[in-house]
Short mmCIF file of C-alpha atoms in Angstrom, two decimals:
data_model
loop_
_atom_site.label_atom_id
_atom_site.label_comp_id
_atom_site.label_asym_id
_atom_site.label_seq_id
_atom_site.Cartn_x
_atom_site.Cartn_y
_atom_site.Cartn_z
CA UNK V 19 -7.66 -21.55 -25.90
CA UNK V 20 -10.69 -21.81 -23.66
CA UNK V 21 -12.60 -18.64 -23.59
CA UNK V 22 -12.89 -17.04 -19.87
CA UNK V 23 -15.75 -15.63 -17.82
CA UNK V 24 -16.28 -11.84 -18.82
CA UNK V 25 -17.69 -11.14 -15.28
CA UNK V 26 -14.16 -12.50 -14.09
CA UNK V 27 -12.36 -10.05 -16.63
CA UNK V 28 -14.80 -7.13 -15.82
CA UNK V 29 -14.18 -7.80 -11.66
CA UNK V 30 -10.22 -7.22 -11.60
CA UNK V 31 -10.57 -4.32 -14.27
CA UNK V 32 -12.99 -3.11 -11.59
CA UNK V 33 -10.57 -3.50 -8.82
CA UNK V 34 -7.44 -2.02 -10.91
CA UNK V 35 -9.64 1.34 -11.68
CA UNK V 36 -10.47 1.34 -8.03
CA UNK V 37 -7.03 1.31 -7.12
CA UNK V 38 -6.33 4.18 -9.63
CA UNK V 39 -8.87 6.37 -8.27
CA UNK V 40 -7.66 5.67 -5.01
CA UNK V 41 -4.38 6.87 -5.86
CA UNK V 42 -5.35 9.46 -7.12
CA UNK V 43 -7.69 10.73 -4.68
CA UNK V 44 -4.10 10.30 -2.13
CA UNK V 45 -1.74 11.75 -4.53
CA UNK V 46 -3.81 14.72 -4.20
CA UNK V 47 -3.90 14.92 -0.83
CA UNK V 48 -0.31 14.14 0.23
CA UNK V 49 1.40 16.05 2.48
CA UNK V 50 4.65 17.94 1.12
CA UNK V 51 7.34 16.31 0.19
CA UNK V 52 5.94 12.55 0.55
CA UNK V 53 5.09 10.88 -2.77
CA UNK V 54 2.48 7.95 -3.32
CA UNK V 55 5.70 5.44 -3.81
CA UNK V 56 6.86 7.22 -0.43
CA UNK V 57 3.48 6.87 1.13
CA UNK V 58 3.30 3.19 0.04
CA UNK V 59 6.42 2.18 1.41
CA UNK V 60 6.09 3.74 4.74
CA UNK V 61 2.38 2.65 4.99
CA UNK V 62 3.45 -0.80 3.99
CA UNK V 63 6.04 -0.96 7.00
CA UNK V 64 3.49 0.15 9.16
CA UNK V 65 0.77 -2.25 8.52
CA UNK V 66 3.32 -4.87 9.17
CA UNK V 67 4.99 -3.90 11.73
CA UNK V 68 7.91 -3.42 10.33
CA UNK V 69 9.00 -0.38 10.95
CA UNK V 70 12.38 -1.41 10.85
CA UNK V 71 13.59 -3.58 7.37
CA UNK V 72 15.72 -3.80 4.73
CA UNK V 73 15.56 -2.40 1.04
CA UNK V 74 15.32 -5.51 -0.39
CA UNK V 75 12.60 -6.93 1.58
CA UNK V 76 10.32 -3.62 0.63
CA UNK V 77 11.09 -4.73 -2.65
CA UNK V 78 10.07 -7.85 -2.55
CA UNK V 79 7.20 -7.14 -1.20
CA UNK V 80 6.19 -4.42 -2.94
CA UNK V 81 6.73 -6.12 -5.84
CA UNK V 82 9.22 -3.59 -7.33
CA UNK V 83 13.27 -3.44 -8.28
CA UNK V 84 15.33 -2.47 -6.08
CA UNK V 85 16.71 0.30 -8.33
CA UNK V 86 13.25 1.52 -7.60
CA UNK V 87 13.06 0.79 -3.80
CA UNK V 88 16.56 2.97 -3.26
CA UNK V 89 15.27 5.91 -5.19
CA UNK V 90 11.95 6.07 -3.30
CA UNK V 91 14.27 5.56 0.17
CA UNK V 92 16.33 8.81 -1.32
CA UNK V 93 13.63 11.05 -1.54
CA UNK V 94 11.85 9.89 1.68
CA UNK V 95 15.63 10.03 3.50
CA UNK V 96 16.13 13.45 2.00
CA UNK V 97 12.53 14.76 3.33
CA UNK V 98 13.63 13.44 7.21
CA UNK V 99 10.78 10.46 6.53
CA UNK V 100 13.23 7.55 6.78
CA UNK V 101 16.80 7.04 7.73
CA UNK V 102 18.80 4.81 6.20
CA UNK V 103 21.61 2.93 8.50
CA UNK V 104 24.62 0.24 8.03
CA UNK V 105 22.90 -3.04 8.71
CA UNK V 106 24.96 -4.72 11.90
CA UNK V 107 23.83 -7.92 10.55
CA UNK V 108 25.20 -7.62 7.36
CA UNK V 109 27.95 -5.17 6.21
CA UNK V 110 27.11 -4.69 3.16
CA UNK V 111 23.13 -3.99 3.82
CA UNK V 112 20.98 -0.99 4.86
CA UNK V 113 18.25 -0.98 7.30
CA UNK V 114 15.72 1.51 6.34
CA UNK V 115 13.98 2.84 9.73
CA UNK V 116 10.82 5.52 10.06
CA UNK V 117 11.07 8.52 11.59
CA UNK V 118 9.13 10.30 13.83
CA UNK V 119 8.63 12.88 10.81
CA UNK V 120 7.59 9.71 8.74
CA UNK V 121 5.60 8.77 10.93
CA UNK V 122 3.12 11.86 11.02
CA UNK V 123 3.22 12.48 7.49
CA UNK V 124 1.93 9.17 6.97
CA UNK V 125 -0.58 10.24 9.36
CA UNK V 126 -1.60 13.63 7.95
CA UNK V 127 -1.96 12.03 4.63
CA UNK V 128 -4.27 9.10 6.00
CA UNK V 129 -5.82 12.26 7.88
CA UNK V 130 -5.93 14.38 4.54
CA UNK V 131 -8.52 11.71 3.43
CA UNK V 132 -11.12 11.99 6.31
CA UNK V 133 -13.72 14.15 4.79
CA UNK V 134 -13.95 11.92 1.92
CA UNK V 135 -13.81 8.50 4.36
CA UNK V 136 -16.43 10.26 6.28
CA UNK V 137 -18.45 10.75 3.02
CA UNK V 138 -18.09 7.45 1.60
CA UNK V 139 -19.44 6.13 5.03
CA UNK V 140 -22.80 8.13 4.61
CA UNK V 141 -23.48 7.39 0.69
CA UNK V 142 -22.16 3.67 0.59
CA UNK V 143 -23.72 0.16 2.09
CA UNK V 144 -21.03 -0.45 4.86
CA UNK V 145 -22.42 -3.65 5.59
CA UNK V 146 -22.42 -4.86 2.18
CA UNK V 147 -18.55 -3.82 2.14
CA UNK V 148 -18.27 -5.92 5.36
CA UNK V 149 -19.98 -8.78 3.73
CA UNK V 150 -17.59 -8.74 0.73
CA UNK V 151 -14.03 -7.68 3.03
CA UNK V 152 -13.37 -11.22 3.68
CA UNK V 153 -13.83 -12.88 0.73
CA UNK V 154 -11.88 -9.71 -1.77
CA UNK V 155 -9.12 -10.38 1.36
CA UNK V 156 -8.77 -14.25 0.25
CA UNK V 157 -8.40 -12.95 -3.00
CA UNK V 158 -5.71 -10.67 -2.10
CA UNK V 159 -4.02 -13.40 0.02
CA UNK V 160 -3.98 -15.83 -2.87
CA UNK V 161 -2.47 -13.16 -5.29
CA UNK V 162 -0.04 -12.71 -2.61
CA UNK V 163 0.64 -16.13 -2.62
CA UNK V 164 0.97 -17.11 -5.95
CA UNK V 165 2.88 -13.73 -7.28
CA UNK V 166 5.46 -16.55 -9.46
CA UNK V 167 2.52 -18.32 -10.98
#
């Protein structure tokens, strides 16, 4: 076995306790009745557009089963987030739509987190974050595509 880089190693455990914090810091600041699974999924449908899709393609995507995708469609269903509709296309499938409810409690809790955005802004180097962006991006993007590697 050939023995890896350490700064490699040390880089995505940096990245995976970044994500934890940030979860954290949003679980905290959620609105009531939305989870962070809820959050994810409706922020995930947003960012692409997709405010309109099936279970199984959220969980594909979000890299989860679908056991897990239909609770988290439940919960947000039984808060008024999402609704959950025969698919025309296919009999047997769901489309999973936002609501107008979902939609502004994804935007309180993205708004929940403005004080601290506002302070990371004033203590951080932005433009060394915008140097980096594009290159932790290609990262993501090659994770993305090699998820079956």
């Amino acid at each position: 076995m050939s023995q890896r880089d350490p700064d490699l190693s040390a880089f995505f455990t940096d990245i995976a306790i970044i994500d934890q914090l940030i979860d954290a810091l949003r679980s905290r600041r959620l609105p009531p009745g939305l989870s962070l699974a809820g959050f994810g999924v409706m922020n995930h449908m947003v960012r692409t557009g997709h405010e309109t899709t099936s279970p199984a393609a959220l969980a594909r995507a979000l890299q989860v089963t679908r056991g897990a995708i239909t609770g988290v469609l439940h919960k947000l269903e039984a808060e008024g987030f999402v609704t959950l509709e025969p698919d025309p296309d296919d009999g047997r499938g769901k489309k999973v739509r936002i609501t107008p409810a979902g939609f502004a409690a994804r935007q309180a809790a993205i708004d929940a987190l403005e004080p601290l955005v506002v302070r990371f802004e004033r203590e951080m180097d932005l433009e060394a974050i915008r140097r980096m962006h594009p290159e932790i991006r290609r990262i993501r993007e090659y994770l993305d595509n090699n998820r079956d590697v």
